[in-house]
Short mmCIF file of C-alpha atoms in Angstrom, two decimals:
data_model
loop_
_atom_site.label_atom_id
_atom_site.label_comp_id
_atom_site.label_asym_id
_atom_site.label_seq_id
_atom_site.Cartn_x
_atom_site.Cartn_y
_atom_site.Cartn_z
CA MET A 10 -27.90 -15.27 5.39
CA SER A 11 -27.78 -14.14 1.58
CA LEU A 12 -25.52 -11.54 1.15
CA ALA A 13 -24.27 -8.82 -1.28
CA VAL A 14 -22.44 -5.92 -1.57
CA ILE A 15 -22.85 -2.47 -3.90
CA ILE A 16 -20.00 0.22 -3.24
CA LEU A 17 -20.78 3.36 -4.47
CA ALA A 18 -17.33 4.79 -6.43
CA ALA A 19 -19.17 7.35 -9.07
CA GLY A 20 -18.02 10.76 -7.76
CA LYS A 21 -15.57 12.84 -9.25
CA GLY A 22 -14.71 14.81 -5.91
CA VAL A 23 -15.08 18.25 -6.58
CA ARG A 24 -12.85 19.35 -3.40
CA MET A 25 -10.11 17.20 -4.26
CA ASN A 26 -9.26 19.49 -7.06
CA SER A 27 -7.51 16.71 -8.54
CA GLN A 28 -8.25 15.15 -12.16
CA LEU A 29 -7.88 11.59 -10.61
CA PRO A 30 -11.48 10.32 -9.78
CA LYS A 31 -11.50 10.64 -6.05
CA VAL A 32 -11.55 6.69 -5.28
CA LEU A 33 -8.26 6.32 -6.77
CA HIS A 34 -6.39 8.64 -4.42
CA PRO A 35 -3.93 6.52 -2.37
CA ILE A 36 -3.84 5.89 1.11
CA LEU A 37 -0.49 4.26 1.79
CA LYS A 38 0.66 3.92 -1.82
CA LYS A 39 -2.70 1.66 -2.44
CA PRO A 40 -6.14 3.36 -3.95
CA MET A 41 -8.74 4.07 -1.29
CA LEU A 42 -11.19 1.90 -3.22
CA ARG A 43 -9.02 -1.07 -2.76
CA TYR A 44 -9.40 -0.66 1.04
CA VAL A 45 -13.32 -0.99 0.93
CA LEU A 46 -12.90 -3.80 -1.64
CA GLU A 47 -11.00 -5.68 0.12
CA THR A 48 -12.91 -4.89 3.12
CA ALA A 49 -16.16 -6.48 1.00
CA GLN A 50 -14.51 -9.35 -0.03
CA LYS A 51 -14.11 -10.73 3.50
CA MET A 52 -17.67 -10.68 4.02
CA GLU A 53 -17.67 -13.11 1.74
CA PRO A 54 -20.64 -11.81 -0.22
CA GLU A 55 -22.54 -13.62 -3.19
CA LYS A 56 -21.72 -10.22 -4.89
CA ILE A 57 -20.35 -7.44 -5.48
CA VAL A 58 -21.56 -4.59 -7.37
CA LEU A 59 -19.71 -1.49 -7.75
CA VAL A 60 -21.14 1.38 -9.36
CA LEU A 61 -19.01 4.01 -11.43
CA GLY A 62 -19.35 7.45 -13.04
CA TYR A 63 -16.61 10.02 -13.45
CA ASP A 64 -13.73 8.47 -15.34
CA SER A 65 -14.93 5.08 -15.06
CA GLU A 66 -12.54 3.31 -17.26
CA LEU A 67 -9.48 4.36 -15.39
CA VAL A 68 -11.42 3.13 -12.04
CA LYS A 69 -12.47 -0.24 -14.00
CA GLU A 70 -8.56 -0.69 -15.05
CA GLU A 71 -7.58 -0.17 -11.76
CA VAL A 72 -9.84 -2.99 -10.16
CA SER A 73 -10.12 -5.39 -12.73
CA ASP A 74 -8.13 -7.87 -10.81
CA TYR A 75 -11.38 -8.20 -8.37
CA PRO A 76 -14.17 -10.25 -8.81
CA VAL A 77 -16.61 -7.39 -9.35
CA GLU A 78 -19.60 -6.72 -11.52
CA THR A 79 -19.26 -2.58 -12.35
CA VAL A 80 -22.78 -0.29 -13.49
CA ILE A 81 -22.02 2.91 -14.49
CA GLN A 82 -24.08 5.78 -12.92
CA GLU A 83 -24.77 8.18 -15.97
CA PRO A 84 -26.25 10.82 -15.18
CA GLN A 85 -25.57 11.08 -11.44
CA LEU A 86 -28.22 12.04 -9.49
CA GLY A 87 -27.13 11.59 -6.19
CA THR A 88 -26.49 8.30 -3.78
CA GLY A 89 -30.40 6.83 -3.73
CA HIS A 90 -30.39 7.12 -7.85
CA ALA A 91 -26.73 5.22 -7.81
CA VAL A 92 -28.01 2.25 -6.06
CA LEU A 93 -30.72 2.21 -8.25
CA CYS A 94 -29.01 1.13 -10.95
CA CYS A 95 -27.78 -1.57 -9.54
CA GLU A 96 -31.33 -3.10 -9.50
CA ASP A 97 -30.78 -5.34 -13.00
CA SER A 98 -27.74 -6.75 -11.14
CA PHE A 99 -29.93 -8.01 -8.55
CA ARG A 100 -32.82 -9.60 -10.78
CA ASP A 101 -31.97 -13.21 -8.78
CA PHE A 102 -30.92 -12.11 -5.82
CA SER A 103 -32.84 -12.43 -2.23
CA GLY A 104 -31.31 -11.47 0.68
CA ASP A 105 -29.68 -8.66 2.68
CA ILE A 106 -27.72 -6.09 0.64
CA LEU A 107 -25.00 -4.16 2.27
CA ILE A 108 -24.24 -0.47 0.56
CA LEU A 109 -20.78 0.58 1.13
CA SER A 110 -18.98 3.95 0.34
CA GLY A 111 -15.82 3.98 -1.72
CA ASP A 112 -14.79 6.71 0.00
CA VAL A 113 -14.71 5.46 3.24
CA PRO A 114 -11.44 3.24 3.62
CA ALA A 115 -11.18 2.69 7.43
CA ILE A 116 -14.14 0.54 7.79
CA SER A 117 -13.04 -2.76 8.85
CA SER A 118 -14.64 -6.17 8.58
CA PHE A 119 -15.28 -7.03 12.07
CA SER A 120 -17.67 -3.84 12.35
CA LEU A 121 -19.17 -4.64 9.20
CA ARG A 122 -19.53 -8.27 10.37
CA GLU A 123 -21.33 -6.52 13.88
CA PHE A 124 -23.49 -4.86 12.17
CA THR A 125 -24.99 -7.40 9.65
CA ASP A 126 -25.04 -10.08 12.13
CA SER A 127 -27.26 -7.34 14.35
CA HIS A 128 -28.90 -6.83 11.26
CA VAL A 129 -29.92 -10.23 11.09
CA LYS A 130 -30.35 -10.92 14.54
CA ASN A 131 -33.18 -8.19 14.73
CA GLY A 132 -34.82 -9.27 11.92
CA ALA A 133 -34.20 -5.73 10.51
CA ASP A 134 -35.53 -4.91 6.91
CA LEU A 135 -33.07 -1.67 7.05
CA SER A 136 -30.26 -0.88 9.03
CA LEU A 137 -28.19 1.97 9.10
CA MET A 138 -24.94 2.72 10.92
CA SER A 139 -24.51 5.93 12.66
CA THR A 140 -21.97 7.30 15.07
CA LEU A 141 -21.28 10.35 17.70
CA VAL A 142 -18.62 13.04 16.48
CA GLU A 143 -17.80 16.33 17.67
CA GLU A 144 -18.28 18.30 14.60
CA PRO A 145 -20.73 16.63 12.78
CA ASP A 146 -20.67 19.47 10.17
CA GLY A 147 -20.97 18.64 6.39
CA TYR A 148 -22.55 14.73 7.50
CA GLY A 149 -26.26 14.15 7.39
CA ARG A 150 -27.75 13.78 10.95
CA VAL A 151 -29.91 10.81 12.39
CA LEU A 152 -32.94 12.27 14.02
CA ARG A 153 -34.79 10.70 17.12
CA ASN A 154 -37.80 10.34 18.78
CA ALA A 155 -38.15 10.92 22.80
CA GLU A 156 -38.10 7.55 22.80
CA GLY A 157 -34.90 6.99 20.99
CA GLU A 158 -36.15 5.60 17.70
CA VAL A 159 -34.96 7.00 14.57
CA LEU A 160 -37.20 8.92 12.93
CA ARG A 161 -35.51 9.92 9.34
CA VAL A 162 -32.16 10.90 8.48
CA VAL A 163 -31.65 14.62 7.08
CA GLU A 164 -28.51 15.84 4.97
CA ASP A 165 -26.38 18.70 6.03
CA LYS A 166 -27.28 21.26 3.77
CA ASP A 167 -31.07 20.60 4.28
CA ALA A 168 -31.00 20.15 8.02
CA THR A 169 -32.68 23.49 9.92
CA ALA A 170 -30.18 25.12 12.67
CA ASP A 171 -31.77 22.93 15.18
CA GLU A 172 -31.05 20.10 13.27
CA LYS A 173 -27.57 20.80 12.93
CA LYS A 174 -27.08 20.85 16.91
CA GLU A 175 -27.21 16.99 16.74
CA ASN A 176 -24.32 15.07 16.37
CA GLU A 177 -25.15 11.44 15.63
CA ILE A 178 -24.28 11.44 12.32
CA ASN A 179 -25.34 9.05 8.93
CA ALA A 180 -22.01 7.26 8.76
CA GLY A 181 -23.47 5.95 5.41
CA VAL A 182 -23.51 2.47 5.53
CA TYR A 183 -26.47 0.14 5.26
CA CYS A 184 -27.74 -3.38 4.82
CA VAL A 185 -30.97 -3.63 3.62
CA ASN A 186 -33.62 -6.33 2.89
CA SER A 187 -33.33 -6.42 -0.87
CA SER A 188 -37.14 -6.84 -1.51
CA PHE A 189 -37.53 -3.46 0.49
CA LEU A 190 -34.52 -1.93 -1.00
CA TRP A 191 -36.02 -1.73 -4.64
CA GLU A 192 -39.43 -1.10 -3.43
CA SER A 193 -38.43 1.91 -1.44
CA LEU A 194 -35.88 3.35 -3.94
CA GLY A 195 -38.86 4.16 -6.70
CA GLY A 196 -40.31 6.12 -3.58
CA LEU A 197 -37.61 8.99 -3.63
CA SER A 198 -38.23 12.54 -3.83
CA SER A 199 -35.58 14.73 -5.53
CA GLU A 200 -37.09 17.65 -3.53
CA ASN A 201 -34.08 19.07 -1.81
CA SER A 202 -31.16 21.69 -2.26
CA GLN A 203 -29.46 19.57 -4.63
CA GLY A 204 -32.46 18.30 -6.45
CA GLU A 205 -30.68 14.85 -6.24
CA TYR A 206 -32.24 11.24 -4.70
CA TYR A 207 -31.22 10.44 -1.04
CA LEU A 208 -30.00 7.31 -0.82
CA PRO A 209 -30.97 8.19 3.20
CA GLY A 210 -34.28 8.87 2.38
CA ILE A 211 -34.96 5.22 2.61
CA VAL A 212 -35.00 5.96 6.37
CA ASP A 213 -38.27 8.30 6.22
CA LEU A 214 -39.90 5.41 4.10
CA CYS A 215 -39.08 2.82 6.30
CA VAL A 216 -40.65 4.67 9.18
CA SER A 217 -43.86 5.85 7.34
CA ARG A 218 -44.54 2.59 6.18
CA LYS A 219 -43.85 0.98 9.71
CA ARG A 220 -40.81 -1.70 8.57
CA ARG A 221 -38.22 -2.58 11.23
CA LEU A 222 -35.76 -0.09 11.20
CA LEU A 223 -32.30 -0.50 12.95
CA ALA A 224 -29.81 2.07 13.92
CA PHE A 225 -26.28 0.45 14.79
CA SER A 226 -23.91 2.82 16.81
CA LEU A 227 -20.62 2.38 15.82
CA ALA A 228 -17.78 3.18 18.76
CA ASP A 229 -14.87 4.49 16.70
CA PRO A 230 -15.93 7.40 14.23
CA LYS A 231 -12.78 7.55 12.64
CA GLU A 232 -14.02 4.17 10.72
CA VAL A 233 -16.55 5.66 8.73
CA SER A 234 -14.70 9.64 8.18
CA GLY A 235 -15.22 9.79 4.38
CA VAL A 236 -12.02 11.54 2.40
CA ASN A 237 -13.97 14.51 0.13
CA SER A 238 -10.94 16.56 0.57
CA ARG A 239 -6.90 16.31 0.55
CA GLU A 240 -7.24 17.21 4.44
CA GLN A 241 -9.16 14.71 4.71
CA LEU A 242 -7.17 11.93 3.35
CA GLY A 243 -4.39 13.09 5.22
CA GLU A 244 -6.62 12.17 8.00
CA ALA A 245 -7.43 8.89 7.19
CA GLU A 246 -4.03 7.77 5.94
CA LYS A 247 -3.04 8.85 9.62
CA THR A 248 -5.86 6.92 11.17
CA MET A 249 -5.38 3.80 9.02
CA ARG A 250 -1.40 3.72 9.65
CA GLN A 251 -2.14 4.27 13.43
CA ALA A 252 -4.42 0.83 13.22
CA ILE A 253 -1.70 -1.04 11.17
CA ASN A 254 1.25 0.35 13.47
CA ARG A 255 -0.85 -1.18 16.45
CA ARG A 256 -1.72 -3.93 15.26
CA HIS A 257 1.90 -5.08 14.62
CA MET A 258 3.18 -3.42 18.09
CA GLU A 259 0.28 -5.70 19.83
CA ASN A 260 2.02 -8.79 17.74
CA GLY A 261 5.42 -8.42 18.77
CA VAL A 262 6.70 -5.69 16.81
CA THR A 263 8.77 -2.90 18.38
CA ILE A 264 7.97 0.19 16.40
CA GLU A 265 10.48 3.24 17.87
CA ASP A 266 8.18 5.97 16.43
CA PRO A 267 4.75 5.03 15.28
CA GLU A 268 4.42 8.78 14.13
CA THR A 269 7.02 8.15 11.30
CA THR A 270 6.38 4.66 10.51
CA TYR A 271 4.83 3.95 7.25
CA ILE A 272 3.53 0.07 6.87
CA SER A 273 1.00 -0.82 4.57
CA ASP A 274 -1.96 -3.17 5.55
CA SER A 275 -0.59 -5.87 3.71
CA ALA A 276 3.08 -6.27 4.96
CA SER A 277 3.86 -8.55 7.74
CA ILE A 278 6.41 -8.39 10.43
CA GLY A 279 7.91 -10.82 12.61
CA ARG A 280 7.98 -10.76 16.46
CA ASP A 281 11.15 -9.11 17.96
CA THR A 282 11.87 -7.29 15.14
CA THR A 283 12.40 -3.32 15.85
CA VAL A 284 11.43 -0.75 13.32
CA CYS A 285 13.42 2.45 13.37
CA PRO A 286 12.01 5.88 12.73
CA ASN A 287 11.59 7.15 9.26
CA THR A 288 10.81 3.64 7.96
CA TYR A 289 8.60 3.04 5.16
CA ILE A 290 6.88 -0.71 4.39
CA TYR A 291 4.58 -0.88 1.60
CA GLY A 292 3.30 -3.50 -0.67
CA GLU A 293 3.85 -7.12 -0.69
CA THR A 294 6.61 -7.24 1.97
CA SER A 295 7.07 -9.78 4.63
CA ILE A 296 9.88 -9.10 7.45
CA GLY A 297 11.23 -12.20 9.56
CA ASP A 298 11.46 -12.38 13.11
CA GLY A 299 14.66 -10.25 14.75
CA CYS A 300 15.30 -8.02 12.45
CA ARG A 301 16.45 -4.22 12.41
CA ILE A 302 15.36 -2.28 9.95
CA GLY A 303 16.42 1.09 9.72
CA PRO A 304 16.41 4.68 10.67
CA SER A 305 15.09 6.11 7.24
CA VAL A 306 14.86 2.77 5.04
CA TYR A 307 12.20 2.39 2.09
CA ILE A 308 11.33 -1.42 1.43
CA GLU A 309 8.38 -2.47 -1.05
CA ASP A 310 7.18 -5.66 -2.25
CA SER A 311 10.35 -7.84 -0.94
CA ARG A 312 10.91 -10.48 1.43
CA ILE A 313 13.16 -10.22 4.26
CA GLY A 314 14.19 -13.24 6.12
CA ASN A 315 15.23 -13.17 10.29
CA ASN A 316 17.74 -11.93 11.92
CA VAL A 317 18.47 -8.85 9.33
CA GLU A 318 19.71 -5.61 9.93
CA ILE A 319 18.62 -2.99 7.43
CA ARG A 320 20.91 -0.11 8.27
CA PHE A 321 19.97 3.68 7.54
CA SER A 322 18.98 5.16 4.29
CA SER A 323 19.30 2.29 2.01
CA TYR A 324 15.96 1.41 -0.63
CA LEU A 325 14.79 -1.91 -1.35
CA THR A 326 11.96 -2.79 -4.02
CA GLY A 327 11.23 -6.23 -5.39
CA CYS A 328 13.92 -8.39 -3.65
CA GLU A 329 14.34 -11.35 -1.06
CA VAL A 330 17.33 -11.27 1.52
CA GLU A 331 17.77 -14.34 3.48
CA ASN A 332 18.70 -15.01 7.36
CA GLY A 333 21.48 -13.17 8.80
CA VAL A 334 22.21 -10.72 6.24
CA VAL A 335 23.63 -7.22 7.42
CA MET A 336 22.68 -4.42 4.33
CA GLY A 337 23.75 -0.63 4.55
CA PRO A 338 23.75 1.98 5.02
CA PHE A 339 22.68 3.72 1.63
CA CYS A 340 22.47 0.59 -0.20
CA HIS A 341 20.12 0.35 -3.30
CA LEU A 342 18.44 -3.44 -3.85
CA ARG A 343 16.36 -3.19 -7.05
CA PRO A 344 13.64 -5.81 -8.41
CA GLU A 345 14.85 -9.50 -8.88
CA ALA A 346 18.62 -8.84 -6.21
CA ARG A 347 18.81 -12.07 -4.22
CA ILE A 348 20.98 -12.18 -1.28
CA LYS A 349 21.31 -15.06 0.69
CA ASP A 350 22.66 -15.89 3.99
CA GLY A 351 24.97 -14.34 5.83
CA ALA A 352 25.72 -11.96 2.96
CA LYS A 353 26.67 -8.23 3.59
CA ILE A 354 26.01 -5.39 1.47
CA GLY A 355 27.79 -2.37 2.56
CA ASN A 356 27.66 1.29 2.19
CA PHE A 357 27.34 3.06 -1.38
CA VAL A 358 26.31 -0.55 -3.21
CA GLU A 359 23.54 -1.17 -6.03
CA ILE A 360 22.30 -4.73 -6.99
CA LYS A 361 19.82 -5.07 -9.57
CA LYS A 362 18.95 -8.64 -10.94
CA SER A 363 21.67 -10.40 -9.15
CA GLU A 364 22.55 -12.98 -6.52
CA ILE A 365 24.80 -12.75 -4.06
CA GLY A 366 25.55 -16.01 -2.26
CA VAL A 367 26.15 -17.42 0.91
CA GLY A 368 28.47 -15.61 2.94
CA SER A 369 29.82 -13.09 0.31
CA LYS A 370 30.67 -9.84 0.92
CA VAL A 371 29.77 -6.65 -1.49
CA PRO A 372 31.06 -3.96 1.29
CA HIS A 373 31.26 -0.82 -0.37
CA LEU A 374 31.43 1.39 -3.78
CA SER A 375 29.95 -0.98 -6.18
CA TYR A 376 27.24 -1.79 -8.53
CA VAL A 377 26.52 -5.63 -9.12
CA GLY A 378 23.60 -6.08 -12.27
CA ASP A 379 22.77 -9.37 -14.24
CA ALA A 380 25.05 -11.39 -12.37
CA ASP A 381 25.48 -14.47 -9.85
CA ILE A 382 27.80 -14.28 -7.02
CA GLY A 383 28.54 -17.59 -5.88
CA ASP A 384 29.51 -18.52 -1.90
CA GLY A 385 32.11 -16.69 0.42
CA VAL A 386 33.41 -14.38 -2.21
CA ASN A 387 34.59 -11.22 -1.63
CA ILE A 388 33.69 -7.92 -4.04
CA GLY A 389 36.11 -5.14 -3.39
CA ALA A 390 35.46 -1.54 -3.62
CA GLY A 391 34.66 0.04 -6.61
CA THR A 392 33.58 -2.99 -8.63
CA ILE A 393 31.48 -2.90 -11.55
CA THR A 394 29.76 -5.14 -13.76
CA CYS A 395 29.41 -3.72 -17.27
CA ASN A 396 26.64 -5.45 -18.09
CA TYR A 397 25.24 -3.11 -21.07
CA ASP A 398 26.63 -2.90 -24.40
CA GLY A 399 24.28 -0.28 -25.46
CA VAL A 400 21.78 -2.87 -26.85
CA ASN A 401 21.73 -5.70 -24.72
CA LYS A 402 22.28 -7.04 -21.11
CA HIS A 403 24.78 -9.81 -20.32
CA ARG A 404 25.82 -11.70 -17.02
CA THR A 405 28.40 -11.79 -15.24
CA VAL A 406 29.01 -14.99 -13.08
CA VAL A 407 31.64 -15.14 -9.71
CA GLU A 408 31.91 -18.84 -8.51
CA ASP A 409 32.80 -19.70 -4.88
CA ARG A 410 35.60 -17.83 -2.93
CA ALA A 411 36.64 -15.61 -5.91
CA PHE A 412 38.01 -12.56 -4.78
CA ILE A 413 37.11 -9.43 -6.86
CA GLY A 414 40.16 -6.69 -6.43
CA SER A 415 39.33 -2.93 -5.76
CA ASP A 416 38.02 -1.00 -8.55
CA THR A 417 37.98 -4.14 -10.84
CA MET A 418 35.51 -3.34 -14.32
CA LEU A 419 33.97 -7.13 -14.91
CA VAL A 420 32.84 -6.64 -18.64
CA ALA A 421 30.16 -9.04 -19.33
CA PRO A 422 29.53 -11.84 -20.75
CA ILE A 423 32.47 -13.03 -18.47
CA ARG A 424 33.01 -15.85 -15.56
CA VAL A 425 35.05 -15.84 -12.95
CA GLY A 426 36.16 -19.86 -11.98
CA LYS A 427 36.21 -20.67 -8.20
CA ASP A 428 39.01 -19.34 -6.36
CA ALA A 429 39.99 -17.13 -9.23
CA THR A 430 41.20 -13.43 -8.06
CA THR A 431 41.96 -10.42 -9.93
CA ALA A 432 43.91 -7.44 -9.47
CA ALA A 433 42.75 -4.28 -7.93
CA GLY A 434 42.48 -1.67 -10.92
CA SER A 435 41.83 -4.45 -13.51
CA THR A 436 39.77 -4.62 -16.92
CA ILE A 437 38.37 -7.86 -17.23
CA THR A 438 37.38 -8.88 -20.40
CA LYS A 439 37.83 -12.82 -20.87
CA ASP A 440 36.61 -15.49 -18.48
CA VAL A 441 39.16 -16.45 -15.48
CA SER A 442 39.97 -19.72 -15.09
CA PRO A 443 39.79 -21.37 -11.27
CA GLY A 444 42.40 -20.52 -9.24
CA ALA A 445 44.01 -18.23 -11.47
CA LEU A 446 44.98 -14.58 -11.21
CA ALA A 447 43.98 -12.15 -13.36
CA ILE A 448 45.81 -9.01 -13.79
CA GLU A 449 45.64 -6.31 -16.14
CA ARG A 450 47.35 -2.80 -15.97
CA ALA A 451 49.61 -0.51 -17.56
CA GLY A 452 52.69 -0.61 -16.98
CA GLN A 453 53.27 2.36 -14.21
CA LYS A 454 55.86 5.00 -15.64
CA GLU A 455 58.13 7.39 -13.24
CA ILE A 456 59.21 10.65 -14.51
CA THR A 457 61.60 12.58 -11.93
CA GLY A 458 61.62 16.11 -11.59
CA TRP A 459 58.02 16.50 -12.22
CA ALA A 460 56.79 18.95 -9.28
CA GLU A 461 60.12 21.20 -9.93
CA ARG A 462 59.71 21.35 -13.92
CA LYS A 463 55.77 22.19 -13.34
CA GLY A 464 56.55 24.13 -10.69
CA VAL A 465 54.25 22.39 -8.47
CA LYS A 466 56.79 22.69 -5.85
CA LYS A 467 56.69 26.65 -5.96
CA ARG A 468 52.80 26.96 -6.13
CA ARG A 469 52.63 24.34 -2.88
CA SER A 470 54.79 26.45 -0.49
#
């Protein structure tokens, strides 16, 4: 079948009490509208049209990397009017149009596929998705006759007391034959409490014109929970987080405490990896097999190999960690850090825009920035690559098997040759030859009788 998608994303979201458009509020660090767009793309439609309104330029900028067409709804006169604004975009389209809401981020492509397949199989002119909820307040009700046929959808604000007792709600997802859609939108009325053109009004028209109507009941109401408040935003994030964590556990990942583990939908984690409590894995992060992550670790947009251990309170962004690496606790890997096989990054170590070679060790209390560290290198405690002269950054190169003594200052640009050693406490400002020892210290001087002359012994007694 020919399928196109309309996504309604024009509202401000007054109950969010925010300057940010509602559909741009993040869930697991990603704007909720992006979830809907990505789900729509999985349906492989001929086109996606996005209806914008409040702060449209900001929303348009956020989704500029998606192949979508945008239309502006101005003024905003309801959901029916929003869809009508798209008519010119479908002049040459003949098929079915799937209508989604940009503030319903948890809907799955699996459920949408079942929905559209049912629409086609039953030859429906209009299909609407419904679901049963325990607390239907705020939602439009689906009203049926004694035979179970859908009669109409009534908005919560326009429902009578008896109608409000119904717990089958309109999920706000529709699949409509394009010719019937444009024909019926012209018949909508704004005679309601809001003075708006409600999209569910096409259900009444479908019934009155004796067109084929299908109501598809979704088993899990959480999939179609809309976000209209901060509380609902939190509930939506919890729903999506639980689904993501469940998927990883089904695929062989141990998550010790799912309630405190946050994983983005775009992250991948290998089998037999353990994710400890209070861990955050965001963005395009990939983690290999047999790793142990956490507790209290933050990883974003990073690649982690197999059999890696990342210990307590480590923070990684935009970096690459190869196989068998041990890291932490309390280490910080910044963008463009690359840690090669079998290396060790210890506690209170920060690495930025640097490569740490195979089997090399930076065990503790060091800063390595803009550096290329070879294989089998040992970086002693307190080592700092002094990479910034106040204007420009400069690189440090430490070749294979070099030994950098504790509290060494490497003033870049500088190169330490293979098998070279720097003595503890040295400030190295010149290149060090392979196999050489570089030492830079002031001579040690001892003043006898110091404690007695200064009264130190008396104060300490």
